[in-house]
């Protein structure tokens, strides 16, 4: 994001979901926030949302408003 602006969001997980996230902590990031952020980015990339956004923006990575 531009100028390191970050948006904070609050999410809720079931115990089972949190257990999966805890098991990924360390390999996807050192903190809970890093792990969840990387899961979301990985999912967006897997579903081609990121490449479609870049393609539709003329090849530039821009913030999504």
JSON list of C-alpha atoms in Angstrom, two decimals:
[
{"chain": "A", "resi": 1, "resn": "UNK", "atom": "CA", "xyz": [0.00, 0.00, 0.00]},
{"chain": "A", "resi": 2, "resn": "UNK", "atom": "CA", "xyz": [1.13, 3.53, -0.58]},
{"chain": "A", "resi": 3, "resn": "UNK", "atom": "CA", "xyz": [3.13, 5.14, 2.25]},
{"chain": "A", "resi": 4, "resn": "UNK", "atom": "CA", "xyz": [2.73, 1.98, 4.37]},
{"chain": "A", "resi": 5, "resn": "UNK", "atom": "CA", "xyz": [-0.90, 2.82, 5.09]},
{"chain": "A", "resi": 6, "resn": "UNK", "atom": "CA", "xyz": [-2.59, -0.20, 6.59]},
{"chain": "A", "resi": 7, "resn": "UNK", "atom": "CA", "xyz": [-6.20, -1.01, 7.21]},
{"chain": "A", "resi": 8, "resn": "UNK", "atom": "CA", "xyz": [-7.00, -2.90, 10.39]},
{"chain": "A", "resi": 9, "resn": "UNK", "atom": "CA", "xyz": [-9.85, -5.36, 10.39]},
{"chain": "A", "resi": 10, "resn": "UNK", "atom": "CA", "xyz": [-11.28, -7.54, 13.10]},
{"chain": "A", "resi": 11, "resn": "UNK", "atom": "CA", "xyz": [-12.19, -11.09, 12.17]},
{"chain": "A", "resi": 12, "resn": "UNK", "atom": "CA", "xyz": [-13.56, -14.04, 14.10]},
{"chain": "A", "resi": 13, "resn": "UNK", "atom": "CA", "xyz": [-12.50, -17.66, 13.66]},
{"chain": "A", "resi": 14, "resn": "UNK", "atom": "CA", "xyz": [-13.88, -20.90, 15.00]},
{"chain": "A", "resi": 15, "resn": "UNK", "atom": "CA", "xyz": [-11.62, -22.97, 17.23]},
{"chain": "A", "resi": 16, "resn": "UNK", "atom": "CA", "xyz": [-10.97, -25.35, 14.32]},
{"chain": "A", "resi": 17, "resn": "UNK", "atom": "CA", "xyz": [-10.06, -22.50, 11.97]},
{"chain": "A", "resi": 18, "resn": "UNK", "atom": "CA", "xyz": [-7.75, -20.95, 14.56]},
{"chain": "A", "resi": 19, "resn": "UNK", "atom": "CA", "xyz": [-6.04, -24.29, 15.11]},
{"chain": "A", "resi": 20, "resn": "UNK", "atom": "CA", "xyz": [-5.24, -24.44, 11.38]},
{"chain": "A", "resi": 21, "resn": "UNK", "atom": "CA", "xyz": [-3.91, -20.88, 11.46]},
{"chain": "A", "resi": 22, "resn": "UNK", "atom": "CA", "xyz": [-1.79, -21.63, 14.54]},
{"chain": "A", "resi": 23, "resn": "UNK", "atom": "CA", "xyz": [-0.28, -24.62, 12.71]},
{"chain": "A", "resi": 24, "resn": "UNK", "atom": "CA", "xyz": [0.75, -22.32, 9.84]},
{"chain": "A", "resi": 25, "resn": "UNK", "atom": "CA", "xyz": [2.26, -19.67, 12.11]},
{"chain": "A", "resi": 26, "resn": "UNK", "atom": "CA", "xyz": [6.00, -19.58, 11.59]},
{"chain": "A", "resi": 27, "resn": "UNK", "atom": "CA", "xyz": [5.93, -20.87, 8.03]},
{"chain": "A", "resi": 28, "resn": "UNK", "atom": "CA", "xyz": [3.62, -18.08, 6.82]},
{"chain": "A", "resi": 29, "resn": "UNK", "atom": "CA", "xyz": [4.72, -15.38, 9.23]},
{"chain": "A", "resi": 30, "resn": "UNK", "atom": "CA", "xyz": [5.99, -14.79, 12.76]},
{"chain": "A", "resi": 31, "resn": "UNK", "atom": "CA", "xyz": [2.81, -13.18, 14.10]},
{"chain": "A", "resi": 32, "resn": "UNK", "atom": "CA", "xyz": [-0.91, -13.92, 13.96]},
{"chain": "A", "resi": 33, "resn": "UNK", "atom": "CA", "xyz": [-1.46, -10.85, 11.77]},
{"chain": "A", "resi": 34, "resn": "UNK", "atom": "CA", "xyz": [1.32, -11.80, 9.33]},
{"chain": "A", "resi": 35, "resn": "UNK", "atom": "CA", "xyz": [0.02, -15.36, 9.09]},
{"chain": "A", "resi": 36, "resn": "UNK", "atom": "CA", "xyz": [-3.58, -14.31, 8.39]},
{"chain": "A", "resi": 37, "resn": "UNK", "atom": "CA", "xyz": [-2.43, -11.60, 5.94]},
{"chain": "A", "resi": 38, "resn": "UNK", "atom": "CA", "xyz": [-0.32, -14.11, 4.01]},
{"chain": "A", "resi": 39, "resn": "UNK", "atom": "CA", "xyz": [-3.18, -16.62, 3.91]},
{"chain": "A", "resi": 40, "resn": "UNK", "atom": "CA", "xyz": [-5.43, -13.95, 2.38]},
{"chain": "A", "resi": 41, "resn": "UNK", "atom": "CA", "xyz": [-2.79, -12.82, -0.15]},
{"chain": "A", "resi": 42, "resn": "UNK", "atom": "CA", "xyz": [-2.10, -16.45, -1.11]},
{"chain": "A", "resi": 43, "resn": "UNK", "atom": "CA", "xyz": [-5.81, -17.10, -1.63]},
{"chain": "A", "resi": 44, "resn": "UNK", "atom": "CA", "xyz": [-6.19, -13.95, -3.75]},
{"chain": "A", "resi": 45, "resn": "UNK", "atom": "CA", "xyz": [-3.20, -14.98, -5.88]},
{"chain": "A", "resi": 46, "resn": "UNK", "atom": "CA", "xyz": [-4.49, -18.54, -6.25]},
{"chain": "A", "resi": 47, "resn": "UNK", "atom": "CA", "xyz": [-7.87, -17.26, -7.46]},
{"chain": "A", "resi": 48, "resn": "UNK", "atom": "CA", "xyz": [-6.13, -14.86, -9.90]},
{"chain": "A", "resi": 49, "resn": "UNK", "atom": "CA", "xyz": [-7.62, -11.75, -8.30]},
{"chain": "A", "resi": 50, "resn": "UNK", "atom": "CA", "xyz": [-4.18, -10.13, -8.02]},
{"chain": "A", "resi": 51, "resn": "UNK", "atom": "CA", "xyz": [-3.11, -10.80, -11.62]},
{"chain": "A", "resi": 52, "resn": "UNK", "atom": "CA", "xyz": [-6.51, -9.63, -12.92]},
{"chain": "A", "resi": 53, "resn": "UNK", "atom": "CA", "xyz": [-6.19, -6.42, -10.90]},
{"chain": "A", "resi": 54, "resn": "UNK", "atom": "CA", "xyz": [-2.70, -5.77, -12.32]},
{"chain": "A", "resi": 55, "resn": "UNK", "atom": "CA", "xyz": [-3.88, -6.58, -15.85]},
{"chain": "A", "resi": 56, "resn": "UNK", "atom": "CA", "xyz": [-6.88, -4.26, -15.54]},
{"chain": "A", "resi": 57, "resn": "UNK", "atom": "CA", "xyz": [-4.76, -1.43, -14.14]},
{"chain": "A", "resi": 58, "resn": "UNK", "atom": "CA", "xyz": [-2.40, -1.36, -17.13]},
{"chain": "A", "resi": 59, "resn": "UNK", "atom": "CA", "xyz": [0.33, -3.42, -15.52]},
{"chain": "A", "resi": 60, "resn": "UNK", "atom": "CA", "xyz": [0.71, -1.28, -12.42]},
{"chain": "A", "resi": 61, "resn": "UNK", "atom": "CA", "xyz": [0.08, -2.50, -8.92]},
{"chain": "A", "resi": 62, "resn": "UNK", "atom": "CA", "xyz": [-2.22, 0.06, -7.34]},
{"chain": "A", "resi": 63, "resn": "UNK", "atom": "CA", "xyz": [-4.14, 0.22, -4.11]},
{"chain": "A", "resi": 64, "resn": "UNK", "atom": "CA", "xyz": [-7.66, -1.10, -4.31]},
{"chain": "A", "resi": 65, "resn": "UNK", "atom": "CA", "xyz": [-9.93, 1.64, -2.98]}
]
